[in-house]
Tab-separated table of N, CA and C and ligand atoms in Angstrom:
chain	number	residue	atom	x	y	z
U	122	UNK	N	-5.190	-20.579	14.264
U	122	UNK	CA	-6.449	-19.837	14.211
U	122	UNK	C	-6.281	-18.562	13.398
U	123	UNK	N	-7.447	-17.974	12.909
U	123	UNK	CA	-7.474	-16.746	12.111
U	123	UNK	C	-7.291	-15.766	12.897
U	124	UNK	N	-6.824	-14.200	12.800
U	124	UNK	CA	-7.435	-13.396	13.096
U	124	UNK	C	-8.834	-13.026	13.335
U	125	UNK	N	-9.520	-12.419	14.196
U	125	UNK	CA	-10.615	-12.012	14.522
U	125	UNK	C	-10.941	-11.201	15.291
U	126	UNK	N	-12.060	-10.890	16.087
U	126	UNK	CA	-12.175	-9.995	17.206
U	126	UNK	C	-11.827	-10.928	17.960
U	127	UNK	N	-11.059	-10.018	19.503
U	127	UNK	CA	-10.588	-10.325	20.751
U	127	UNK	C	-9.092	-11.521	19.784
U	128	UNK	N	-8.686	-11.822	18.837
U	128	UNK	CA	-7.428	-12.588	19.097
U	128	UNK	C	-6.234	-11.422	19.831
U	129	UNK	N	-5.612	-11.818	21.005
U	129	UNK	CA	-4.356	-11.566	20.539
U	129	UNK	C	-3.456	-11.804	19.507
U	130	UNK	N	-2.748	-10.797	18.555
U	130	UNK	CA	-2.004	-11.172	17.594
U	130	UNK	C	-0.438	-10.092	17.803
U	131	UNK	N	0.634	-10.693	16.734
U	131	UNK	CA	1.941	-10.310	17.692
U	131	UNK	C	2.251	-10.397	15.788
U	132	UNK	N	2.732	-9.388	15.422
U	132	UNK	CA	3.078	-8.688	13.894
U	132	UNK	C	4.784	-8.531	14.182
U	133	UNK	N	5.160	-8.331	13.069
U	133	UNK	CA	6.668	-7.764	12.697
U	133	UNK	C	6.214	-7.231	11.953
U	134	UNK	N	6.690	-6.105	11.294
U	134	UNK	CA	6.591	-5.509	10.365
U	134	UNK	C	7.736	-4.032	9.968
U	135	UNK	N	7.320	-3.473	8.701
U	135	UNK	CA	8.402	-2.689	8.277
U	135	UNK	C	7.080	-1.448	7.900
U	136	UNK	N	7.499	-0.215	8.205
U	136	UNK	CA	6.235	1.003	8.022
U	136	UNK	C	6.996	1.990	7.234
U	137	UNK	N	6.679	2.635	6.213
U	137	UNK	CA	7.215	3.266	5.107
U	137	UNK	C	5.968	4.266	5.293
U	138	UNK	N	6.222	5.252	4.564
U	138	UNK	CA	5.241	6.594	4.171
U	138	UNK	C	5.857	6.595	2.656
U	139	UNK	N	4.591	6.697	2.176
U	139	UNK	CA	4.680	6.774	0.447
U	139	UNK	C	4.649	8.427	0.256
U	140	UNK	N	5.770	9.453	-0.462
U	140	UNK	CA	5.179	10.570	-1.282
U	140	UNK	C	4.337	10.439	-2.169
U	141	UNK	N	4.318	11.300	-2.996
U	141	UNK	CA	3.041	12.051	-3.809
U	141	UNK	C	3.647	11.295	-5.079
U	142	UNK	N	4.667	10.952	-5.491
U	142	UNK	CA	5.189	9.827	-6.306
U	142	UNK	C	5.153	8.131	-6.176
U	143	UNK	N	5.299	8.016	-4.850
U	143	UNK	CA	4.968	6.225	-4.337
U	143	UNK	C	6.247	6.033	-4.083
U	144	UNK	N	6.987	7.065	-3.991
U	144	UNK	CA	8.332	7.352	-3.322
U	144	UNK	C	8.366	6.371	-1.557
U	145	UNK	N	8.801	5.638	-1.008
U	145	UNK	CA	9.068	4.898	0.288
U	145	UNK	C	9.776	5.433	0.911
U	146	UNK	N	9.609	6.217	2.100
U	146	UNK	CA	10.700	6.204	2.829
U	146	UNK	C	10.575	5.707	4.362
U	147	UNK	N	11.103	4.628	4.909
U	147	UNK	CA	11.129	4.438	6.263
U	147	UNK	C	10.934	5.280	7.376
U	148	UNK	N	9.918	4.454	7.910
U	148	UNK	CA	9.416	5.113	9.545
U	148	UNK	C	10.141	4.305	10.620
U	149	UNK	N	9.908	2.935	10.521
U	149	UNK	CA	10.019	1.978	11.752
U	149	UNK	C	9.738	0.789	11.577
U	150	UNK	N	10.348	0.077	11.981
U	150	UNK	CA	10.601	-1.367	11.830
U	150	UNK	C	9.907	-2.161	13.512
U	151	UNK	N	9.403	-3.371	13.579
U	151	UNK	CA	9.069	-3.911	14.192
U	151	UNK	C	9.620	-5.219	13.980
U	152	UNK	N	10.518	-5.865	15.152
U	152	UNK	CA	11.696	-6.468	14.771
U	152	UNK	C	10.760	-8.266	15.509
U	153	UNK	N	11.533	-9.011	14.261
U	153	UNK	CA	10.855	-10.414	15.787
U	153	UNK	C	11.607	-10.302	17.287
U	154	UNK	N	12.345	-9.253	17.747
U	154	UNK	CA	12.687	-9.018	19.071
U	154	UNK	C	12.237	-8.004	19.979
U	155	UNK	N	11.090	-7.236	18.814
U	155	UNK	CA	10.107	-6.312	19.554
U	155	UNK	C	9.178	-6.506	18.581
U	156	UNK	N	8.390	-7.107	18.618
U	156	UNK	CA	6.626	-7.121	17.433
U	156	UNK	C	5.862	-6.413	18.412
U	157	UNK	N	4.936	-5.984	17.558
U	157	UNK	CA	4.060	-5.267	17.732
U	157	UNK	C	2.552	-6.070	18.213
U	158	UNK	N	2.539	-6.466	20.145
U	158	UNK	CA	1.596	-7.348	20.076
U	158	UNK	C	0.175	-6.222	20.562
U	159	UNK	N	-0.966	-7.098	19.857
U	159	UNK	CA	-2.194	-6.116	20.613
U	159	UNK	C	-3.610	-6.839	20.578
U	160	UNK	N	-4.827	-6.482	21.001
U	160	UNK	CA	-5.712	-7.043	21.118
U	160	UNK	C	-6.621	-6.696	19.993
U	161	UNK	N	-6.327	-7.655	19.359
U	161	UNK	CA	-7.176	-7.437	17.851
U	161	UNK	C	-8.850	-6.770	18.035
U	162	UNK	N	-9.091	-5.983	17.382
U	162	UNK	CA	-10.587	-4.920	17.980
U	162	UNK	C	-10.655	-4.151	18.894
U	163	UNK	N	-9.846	-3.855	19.458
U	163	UNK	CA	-9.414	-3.301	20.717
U	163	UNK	C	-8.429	-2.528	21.290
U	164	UNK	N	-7.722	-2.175	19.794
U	164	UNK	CA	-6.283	-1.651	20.321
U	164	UNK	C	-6.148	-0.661	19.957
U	165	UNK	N	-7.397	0.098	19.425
U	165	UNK	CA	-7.113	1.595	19.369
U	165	UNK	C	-6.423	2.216	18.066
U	166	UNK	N	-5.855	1.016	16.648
U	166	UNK	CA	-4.980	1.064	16.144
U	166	UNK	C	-6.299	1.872	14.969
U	167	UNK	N	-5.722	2.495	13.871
U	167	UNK	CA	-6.918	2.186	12.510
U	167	UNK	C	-7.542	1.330	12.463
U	168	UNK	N	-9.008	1.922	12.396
U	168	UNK	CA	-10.108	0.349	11.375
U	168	UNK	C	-9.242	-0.269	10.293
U	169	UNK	N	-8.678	0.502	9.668
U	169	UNK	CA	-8.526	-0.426	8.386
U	169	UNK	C	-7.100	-1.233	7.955
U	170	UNK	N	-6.245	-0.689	9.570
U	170	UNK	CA	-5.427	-1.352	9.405
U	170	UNK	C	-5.777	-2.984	10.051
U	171	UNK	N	-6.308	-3.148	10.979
U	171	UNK	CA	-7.316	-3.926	11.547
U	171	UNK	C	-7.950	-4.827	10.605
U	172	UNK	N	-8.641	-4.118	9.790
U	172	UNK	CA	-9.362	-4.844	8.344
U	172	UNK	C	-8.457	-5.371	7.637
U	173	UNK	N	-7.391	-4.945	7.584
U	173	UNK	CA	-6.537	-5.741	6.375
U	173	UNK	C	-5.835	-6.647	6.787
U	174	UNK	N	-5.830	-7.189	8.189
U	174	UNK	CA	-5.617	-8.262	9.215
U	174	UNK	C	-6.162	-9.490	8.517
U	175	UNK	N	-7.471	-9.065	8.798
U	175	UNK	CA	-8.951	-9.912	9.086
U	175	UNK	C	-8.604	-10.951	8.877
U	176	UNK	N	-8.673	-12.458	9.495
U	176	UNK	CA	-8.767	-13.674	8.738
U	176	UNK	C	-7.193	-14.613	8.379
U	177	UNK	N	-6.471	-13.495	8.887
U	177	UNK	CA	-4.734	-14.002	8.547
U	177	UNK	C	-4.503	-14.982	9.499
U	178	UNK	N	-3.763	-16.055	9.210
U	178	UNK	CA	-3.048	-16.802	10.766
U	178	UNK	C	-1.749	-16.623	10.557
U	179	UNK	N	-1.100	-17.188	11.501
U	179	UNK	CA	0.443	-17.320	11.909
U	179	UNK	C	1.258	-17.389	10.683
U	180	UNK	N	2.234	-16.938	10.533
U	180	UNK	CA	3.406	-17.066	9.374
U	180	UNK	C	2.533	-16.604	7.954
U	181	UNK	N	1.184	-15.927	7.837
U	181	UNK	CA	1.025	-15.042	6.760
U	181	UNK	C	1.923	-13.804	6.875
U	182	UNK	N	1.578	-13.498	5.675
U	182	UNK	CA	2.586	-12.256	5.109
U	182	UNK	C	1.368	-11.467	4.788
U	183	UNK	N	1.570	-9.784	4.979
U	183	UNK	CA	0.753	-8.495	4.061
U	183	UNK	C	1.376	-8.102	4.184
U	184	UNK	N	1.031	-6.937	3.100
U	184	UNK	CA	1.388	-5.765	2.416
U	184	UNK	C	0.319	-5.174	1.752
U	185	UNK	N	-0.013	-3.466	2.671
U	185	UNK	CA	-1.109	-2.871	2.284
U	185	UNK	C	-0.287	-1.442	2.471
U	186	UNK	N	-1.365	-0.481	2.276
U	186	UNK	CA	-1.074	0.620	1.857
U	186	UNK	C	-2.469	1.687	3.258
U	187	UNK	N	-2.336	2.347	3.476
U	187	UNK	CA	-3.523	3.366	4.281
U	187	UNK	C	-3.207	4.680	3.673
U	188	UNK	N	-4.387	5.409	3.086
U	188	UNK	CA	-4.231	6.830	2.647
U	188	UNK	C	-4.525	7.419	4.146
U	189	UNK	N	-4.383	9.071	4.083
U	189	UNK	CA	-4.141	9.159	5.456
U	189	UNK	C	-5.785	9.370	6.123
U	190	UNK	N	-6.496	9.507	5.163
U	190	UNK	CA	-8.508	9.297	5.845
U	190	UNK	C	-8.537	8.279	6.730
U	191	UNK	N	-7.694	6.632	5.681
U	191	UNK	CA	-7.868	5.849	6.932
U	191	UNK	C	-6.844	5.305	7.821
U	192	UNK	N	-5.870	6.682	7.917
U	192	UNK	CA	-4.900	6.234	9.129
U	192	UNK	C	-5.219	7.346	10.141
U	193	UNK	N	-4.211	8.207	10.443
U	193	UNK	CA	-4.569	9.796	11.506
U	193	UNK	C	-4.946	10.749	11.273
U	194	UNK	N	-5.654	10.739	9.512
U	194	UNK	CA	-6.389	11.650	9.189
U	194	UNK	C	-5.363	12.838	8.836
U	195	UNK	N	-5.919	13.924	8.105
U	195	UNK	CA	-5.130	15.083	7.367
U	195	UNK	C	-4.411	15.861	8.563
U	196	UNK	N	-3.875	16.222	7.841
U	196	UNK	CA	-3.115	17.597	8.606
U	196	UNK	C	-3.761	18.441	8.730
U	197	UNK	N	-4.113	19.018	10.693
U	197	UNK	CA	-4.969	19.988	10.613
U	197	UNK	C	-3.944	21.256	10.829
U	198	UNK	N	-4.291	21.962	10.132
U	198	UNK	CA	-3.030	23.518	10.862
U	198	UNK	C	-3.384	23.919	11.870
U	199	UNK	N	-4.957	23.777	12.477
U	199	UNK	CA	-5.345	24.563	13.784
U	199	UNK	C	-4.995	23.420	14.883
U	200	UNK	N	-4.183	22.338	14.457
U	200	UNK	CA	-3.425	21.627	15.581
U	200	UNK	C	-1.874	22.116	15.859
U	201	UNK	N	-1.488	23.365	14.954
U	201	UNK	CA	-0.366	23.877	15.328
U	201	UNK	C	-0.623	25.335	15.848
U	202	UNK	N	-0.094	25.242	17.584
U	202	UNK	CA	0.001	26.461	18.574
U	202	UNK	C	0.952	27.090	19.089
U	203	UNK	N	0.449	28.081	19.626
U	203	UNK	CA	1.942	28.519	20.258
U	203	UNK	C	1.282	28.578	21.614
U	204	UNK	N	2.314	28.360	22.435
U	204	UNK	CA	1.834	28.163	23.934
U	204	UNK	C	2.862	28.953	24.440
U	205	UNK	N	2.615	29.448	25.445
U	205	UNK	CA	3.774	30.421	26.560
U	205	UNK	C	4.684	29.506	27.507
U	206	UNK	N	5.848	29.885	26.822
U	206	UNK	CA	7.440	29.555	27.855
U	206	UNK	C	7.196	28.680	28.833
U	207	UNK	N	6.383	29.965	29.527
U	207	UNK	CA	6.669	29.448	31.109
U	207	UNK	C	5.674	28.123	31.482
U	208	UNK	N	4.510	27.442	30.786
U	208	UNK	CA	3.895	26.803	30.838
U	208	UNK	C	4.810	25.357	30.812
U	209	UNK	N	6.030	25.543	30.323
U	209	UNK	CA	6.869	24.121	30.168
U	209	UNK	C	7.663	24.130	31.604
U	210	UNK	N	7.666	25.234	32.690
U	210	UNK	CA	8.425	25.551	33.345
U	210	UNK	C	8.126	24.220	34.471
U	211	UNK	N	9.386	23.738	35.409
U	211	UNK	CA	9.190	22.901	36.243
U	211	UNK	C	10.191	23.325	37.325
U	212	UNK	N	9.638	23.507	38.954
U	212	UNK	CA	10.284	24.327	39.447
U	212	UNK	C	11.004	25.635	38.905
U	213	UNK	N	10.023	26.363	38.635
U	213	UNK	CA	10.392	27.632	38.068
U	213	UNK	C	11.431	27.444	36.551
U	214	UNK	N	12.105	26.775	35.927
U	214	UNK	CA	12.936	26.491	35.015
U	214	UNK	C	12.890	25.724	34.340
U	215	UNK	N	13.130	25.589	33.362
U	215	UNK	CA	12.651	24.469	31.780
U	215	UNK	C	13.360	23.492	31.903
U	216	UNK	N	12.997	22.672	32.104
U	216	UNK	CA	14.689	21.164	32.184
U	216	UNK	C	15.836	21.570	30.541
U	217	UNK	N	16.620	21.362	30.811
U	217	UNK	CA	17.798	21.166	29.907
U	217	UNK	C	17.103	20.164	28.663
U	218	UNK	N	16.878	20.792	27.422
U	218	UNK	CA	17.218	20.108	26.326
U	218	UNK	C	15.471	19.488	26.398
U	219	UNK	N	14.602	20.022	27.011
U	219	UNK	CA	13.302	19.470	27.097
U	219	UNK	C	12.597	20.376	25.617
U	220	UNK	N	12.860	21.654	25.322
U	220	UNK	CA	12.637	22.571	24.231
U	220	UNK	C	13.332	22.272	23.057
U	221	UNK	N	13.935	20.993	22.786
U	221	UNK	CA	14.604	21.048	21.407
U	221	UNK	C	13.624	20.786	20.165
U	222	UNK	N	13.426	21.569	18.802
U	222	UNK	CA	12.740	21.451	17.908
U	222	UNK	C	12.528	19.475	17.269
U	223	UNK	N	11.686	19.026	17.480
U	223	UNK	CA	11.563	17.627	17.261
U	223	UNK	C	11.320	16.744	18.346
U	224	UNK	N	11.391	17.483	19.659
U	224	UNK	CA	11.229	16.751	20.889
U	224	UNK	C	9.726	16.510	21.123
U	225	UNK	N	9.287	15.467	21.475
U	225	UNK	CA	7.666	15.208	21.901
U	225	UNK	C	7.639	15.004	23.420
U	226	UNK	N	6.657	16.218	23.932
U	226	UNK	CA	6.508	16.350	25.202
U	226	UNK	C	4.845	15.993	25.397
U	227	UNK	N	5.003	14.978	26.346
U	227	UNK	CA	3.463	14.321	26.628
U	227	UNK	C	2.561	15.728	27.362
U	228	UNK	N	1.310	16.112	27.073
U	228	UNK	CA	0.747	17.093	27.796
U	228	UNK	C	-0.709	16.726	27.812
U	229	UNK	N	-2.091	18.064	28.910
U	229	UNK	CA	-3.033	17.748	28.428
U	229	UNK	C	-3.728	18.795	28.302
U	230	UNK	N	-4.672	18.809	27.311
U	230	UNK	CA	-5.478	19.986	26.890
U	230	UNK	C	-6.079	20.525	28.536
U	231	UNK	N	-7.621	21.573	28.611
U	231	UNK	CA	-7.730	22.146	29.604
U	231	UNK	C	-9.202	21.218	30.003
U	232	UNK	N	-9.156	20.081	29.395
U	232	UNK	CA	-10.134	19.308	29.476
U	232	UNK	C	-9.199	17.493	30.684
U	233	UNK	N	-7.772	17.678	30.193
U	233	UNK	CA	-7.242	17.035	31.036
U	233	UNK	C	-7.146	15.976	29.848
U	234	UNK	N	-7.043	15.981	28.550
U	234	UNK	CA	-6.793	15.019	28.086
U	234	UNK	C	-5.600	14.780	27.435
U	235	UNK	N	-4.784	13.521	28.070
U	235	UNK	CA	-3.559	13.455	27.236
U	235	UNK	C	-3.105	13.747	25.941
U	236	UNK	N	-2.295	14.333	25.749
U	236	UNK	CA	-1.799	14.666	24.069
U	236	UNK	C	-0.173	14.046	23.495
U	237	UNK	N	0.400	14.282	23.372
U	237	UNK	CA	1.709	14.267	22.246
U	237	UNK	C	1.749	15.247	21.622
U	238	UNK	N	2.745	16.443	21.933
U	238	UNK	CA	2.907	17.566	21.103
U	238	UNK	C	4.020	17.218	20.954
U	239	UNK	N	4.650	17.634	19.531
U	239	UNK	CA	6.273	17.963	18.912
U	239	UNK	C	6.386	19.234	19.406
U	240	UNK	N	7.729	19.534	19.871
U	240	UNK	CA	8.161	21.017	19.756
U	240	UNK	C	8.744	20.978	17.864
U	241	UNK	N	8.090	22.258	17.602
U	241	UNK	CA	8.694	23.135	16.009
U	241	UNK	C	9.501	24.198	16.070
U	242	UNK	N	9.105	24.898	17.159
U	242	UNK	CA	9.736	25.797	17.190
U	242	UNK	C	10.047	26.977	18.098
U	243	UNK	N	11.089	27.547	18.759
U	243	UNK	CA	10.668	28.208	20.438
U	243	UNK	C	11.457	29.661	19.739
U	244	UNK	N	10.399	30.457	20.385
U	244	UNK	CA	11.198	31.753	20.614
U	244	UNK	C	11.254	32.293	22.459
U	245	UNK	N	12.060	33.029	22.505
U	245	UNK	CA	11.685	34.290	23.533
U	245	UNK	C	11.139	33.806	24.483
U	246	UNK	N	9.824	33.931	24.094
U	246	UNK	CA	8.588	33.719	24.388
U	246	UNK	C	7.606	32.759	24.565
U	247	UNK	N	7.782	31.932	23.661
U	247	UNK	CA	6.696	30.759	23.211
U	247	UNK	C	7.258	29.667	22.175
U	248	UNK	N	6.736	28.718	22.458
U	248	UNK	CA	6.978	27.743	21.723
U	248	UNK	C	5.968	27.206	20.768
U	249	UNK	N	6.523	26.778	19.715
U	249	UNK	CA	5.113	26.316	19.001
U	249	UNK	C	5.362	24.751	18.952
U	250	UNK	N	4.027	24.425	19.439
U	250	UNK	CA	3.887	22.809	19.053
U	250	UNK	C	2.691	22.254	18.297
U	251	UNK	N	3.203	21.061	17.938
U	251	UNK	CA	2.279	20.553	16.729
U	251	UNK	C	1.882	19.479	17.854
U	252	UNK	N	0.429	18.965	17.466
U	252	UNK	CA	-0.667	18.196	18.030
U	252	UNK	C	-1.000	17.201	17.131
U	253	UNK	N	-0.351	17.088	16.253
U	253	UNK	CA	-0.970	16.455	15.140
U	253	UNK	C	-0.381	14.956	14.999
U	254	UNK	N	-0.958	13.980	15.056
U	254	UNK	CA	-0.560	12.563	15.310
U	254	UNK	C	0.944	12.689	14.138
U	255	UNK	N	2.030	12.327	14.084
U	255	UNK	CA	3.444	12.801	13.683
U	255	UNK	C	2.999	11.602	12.517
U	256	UNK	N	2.098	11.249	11.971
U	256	UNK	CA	1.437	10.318	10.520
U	256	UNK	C	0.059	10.812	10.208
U	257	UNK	N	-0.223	12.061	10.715
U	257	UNK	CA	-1.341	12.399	9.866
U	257	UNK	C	-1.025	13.218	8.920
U	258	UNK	N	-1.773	12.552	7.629
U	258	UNK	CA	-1.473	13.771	6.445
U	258	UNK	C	-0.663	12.832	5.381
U	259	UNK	N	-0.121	11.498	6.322
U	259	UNK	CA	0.363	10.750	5.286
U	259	UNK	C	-0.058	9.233	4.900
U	260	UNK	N	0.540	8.409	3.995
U	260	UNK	CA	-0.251	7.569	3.063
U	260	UNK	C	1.267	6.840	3.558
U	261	UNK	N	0.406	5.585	4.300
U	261	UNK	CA	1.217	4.759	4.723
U	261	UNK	C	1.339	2.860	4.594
U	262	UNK	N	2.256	2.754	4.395
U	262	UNK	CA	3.154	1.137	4.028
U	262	UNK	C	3.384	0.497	5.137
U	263	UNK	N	2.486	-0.791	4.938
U	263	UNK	CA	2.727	-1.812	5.775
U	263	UNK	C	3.465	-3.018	5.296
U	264	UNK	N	4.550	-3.330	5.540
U	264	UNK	CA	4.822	-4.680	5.116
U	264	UNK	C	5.536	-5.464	6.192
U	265	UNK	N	4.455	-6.809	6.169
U	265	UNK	CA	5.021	-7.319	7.508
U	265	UNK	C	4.516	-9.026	7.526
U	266	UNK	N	4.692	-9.364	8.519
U	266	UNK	CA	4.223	-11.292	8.589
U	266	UNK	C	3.741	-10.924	10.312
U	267	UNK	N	2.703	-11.851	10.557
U	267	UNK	CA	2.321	-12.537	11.408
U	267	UNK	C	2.771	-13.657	12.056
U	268	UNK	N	3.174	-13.185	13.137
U	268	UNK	CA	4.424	-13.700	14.311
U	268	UNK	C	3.518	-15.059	15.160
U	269	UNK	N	2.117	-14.634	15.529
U	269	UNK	CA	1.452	-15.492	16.305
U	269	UNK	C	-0.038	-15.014	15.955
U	270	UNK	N	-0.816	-15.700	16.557
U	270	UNK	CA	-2.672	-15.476	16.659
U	270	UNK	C	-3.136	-16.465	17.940
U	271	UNK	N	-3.812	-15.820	19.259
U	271	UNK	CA	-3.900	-16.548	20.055
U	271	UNK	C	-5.290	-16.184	20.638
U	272	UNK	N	-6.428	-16.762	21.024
U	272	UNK	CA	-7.236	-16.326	21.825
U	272	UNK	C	-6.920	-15.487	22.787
U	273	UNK	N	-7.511	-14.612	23.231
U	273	UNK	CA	-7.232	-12.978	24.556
U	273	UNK	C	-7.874	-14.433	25.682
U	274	UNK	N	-7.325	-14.415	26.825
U	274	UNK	CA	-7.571	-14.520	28.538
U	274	UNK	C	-8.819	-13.585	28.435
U	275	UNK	N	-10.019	-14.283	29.410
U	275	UNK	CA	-10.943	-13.463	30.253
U	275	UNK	C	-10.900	-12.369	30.897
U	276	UNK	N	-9.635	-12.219	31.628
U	276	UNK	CA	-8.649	-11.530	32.128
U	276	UNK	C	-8.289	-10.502	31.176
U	277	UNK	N	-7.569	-10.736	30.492
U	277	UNK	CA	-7.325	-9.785	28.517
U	277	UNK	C	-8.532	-9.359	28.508
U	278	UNK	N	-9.387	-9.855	27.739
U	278	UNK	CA	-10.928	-9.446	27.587
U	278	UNK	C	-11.122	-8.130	28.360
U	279	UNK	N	-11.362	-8.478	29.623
U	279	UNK	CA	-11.467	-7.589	30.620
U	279	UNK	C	-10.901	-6.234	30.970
U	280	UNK	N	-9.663	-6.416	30.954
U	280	UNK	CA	-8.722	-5.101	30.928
U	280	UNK	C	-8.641	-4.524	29.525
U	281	UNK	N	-9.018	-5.314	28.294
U	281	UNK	CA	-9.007	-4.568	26.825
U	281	UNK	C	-7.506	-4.536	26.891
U	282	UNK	N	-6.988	-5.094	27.164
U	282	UNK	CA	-4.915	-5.185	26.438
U	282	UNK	C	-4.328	-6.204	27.062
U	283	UNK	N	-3.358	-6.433	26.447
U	283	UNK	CA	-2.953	-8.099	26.548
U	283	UNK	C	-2.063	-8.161	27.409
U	284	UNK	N	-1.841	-9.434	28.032
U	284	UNK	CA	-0.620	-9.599	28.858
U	284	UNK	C	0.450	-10.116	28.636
U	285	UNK	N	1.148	-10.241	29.600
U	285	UNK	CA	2.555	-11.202	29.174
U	285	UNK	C	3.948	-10.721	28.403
U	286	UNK	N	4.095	-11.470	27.680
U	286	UNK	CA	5.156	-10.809	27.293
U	286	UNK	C	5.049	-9.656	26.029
U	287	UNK	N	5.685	-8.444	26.288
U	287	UNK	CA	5.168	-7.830	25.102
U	287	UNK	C	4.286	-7.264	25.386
U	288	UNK	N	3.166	-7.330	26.865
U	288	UNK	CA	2.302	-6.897	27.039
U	288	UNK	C	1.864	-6.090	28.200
U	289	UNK	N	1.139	-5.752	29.077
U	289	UNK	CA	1.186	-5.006	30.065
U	289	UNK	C	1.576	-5.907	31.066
U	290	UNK	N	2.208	-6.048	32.478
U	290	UNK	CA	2.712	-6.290	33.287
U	290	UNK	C	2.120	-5.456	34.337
U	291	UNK	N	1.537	-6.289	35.437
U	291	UNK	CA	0.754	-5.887	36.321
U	291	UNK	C	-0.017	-6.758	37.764
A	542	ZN	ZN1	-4.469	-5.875	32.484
């Protein structure tokens, strides 16, 4: 079967970020011993990585490209803050090695919504973290094959993410 809305589909693939030359350099690999399975229309991923799916079955191959409009969007600078010390504090004290520059600490705004901040940088005082999806701002390489294409369960449907293997467990 093709890709479509609601297939489950299960990718390998190889993810590169292109410079300002078409320069490649590796992000992450998606191995046939971990693919990348998800609920096609539904997974939260880019439209247009989604779009460049469309219509593929099993054992196709792509290779596309996303500028960063249609991946996580530009780099905003007012997604980089500085927040106070003690706000990372747990039982009064920072865990060991939780502040290292490059570390991503899950948090949520004052609205309660989950984030992903990088630590950049800590003084004294404060730490600064970036908010910014760690691929926005860049122009990104897909090259990969299609592992499987399967109709989603009622069940799937329902919960909006797939089960089984590779998938949520529950
Ligand atoms: Zn479920």
């Amino acid at each position: 079967m093709k890709i479509s809305n609601n297939s489950v589909v299960s990718l390998t693939y190889d993810l590169s970020v292109l410079d300002e030359n078409g320069e490649k350099s590796h992000v992450e690999t998606a191995g046939s011993d971990n693919p990348m399975v998800f609920l096609y229309g539904a997974s939260g991923l880019p439209d247009k990585f989604e779009e460049h799916l469309n219509g593929l079955e099993e054992g196709a191959t792509f290779s596309f490209s996303l500028e960063s409009e249609e991946g996580y969007g530009d780099y905003d600078e007012n997604a980089l803050v500085s927040i106070p010390k003690n706000v990372f504090e747990v039982d009064g004290a920072i865990p060991d090695g939780m502040l290292e520059p490059g570390n991503f600490i899950p948090m949520a705004d004052s609205e309660g919504n989950q984030m992903q901040g990088q630590v950049v940088d800590v003084n004294d005082q404060e730490v600064q973290m970036d908010f910014n999806h760690p691929l926005a701002g860049r122009t990104m390489h897909f090259d990969g094959k299609v592992v499987s294409v399967r109709e989603a369960t009622k069940e799937e449907l329902a919960h909006g993410h797939v089960h089984g293997e590779h998938g949520h467990h529950h």
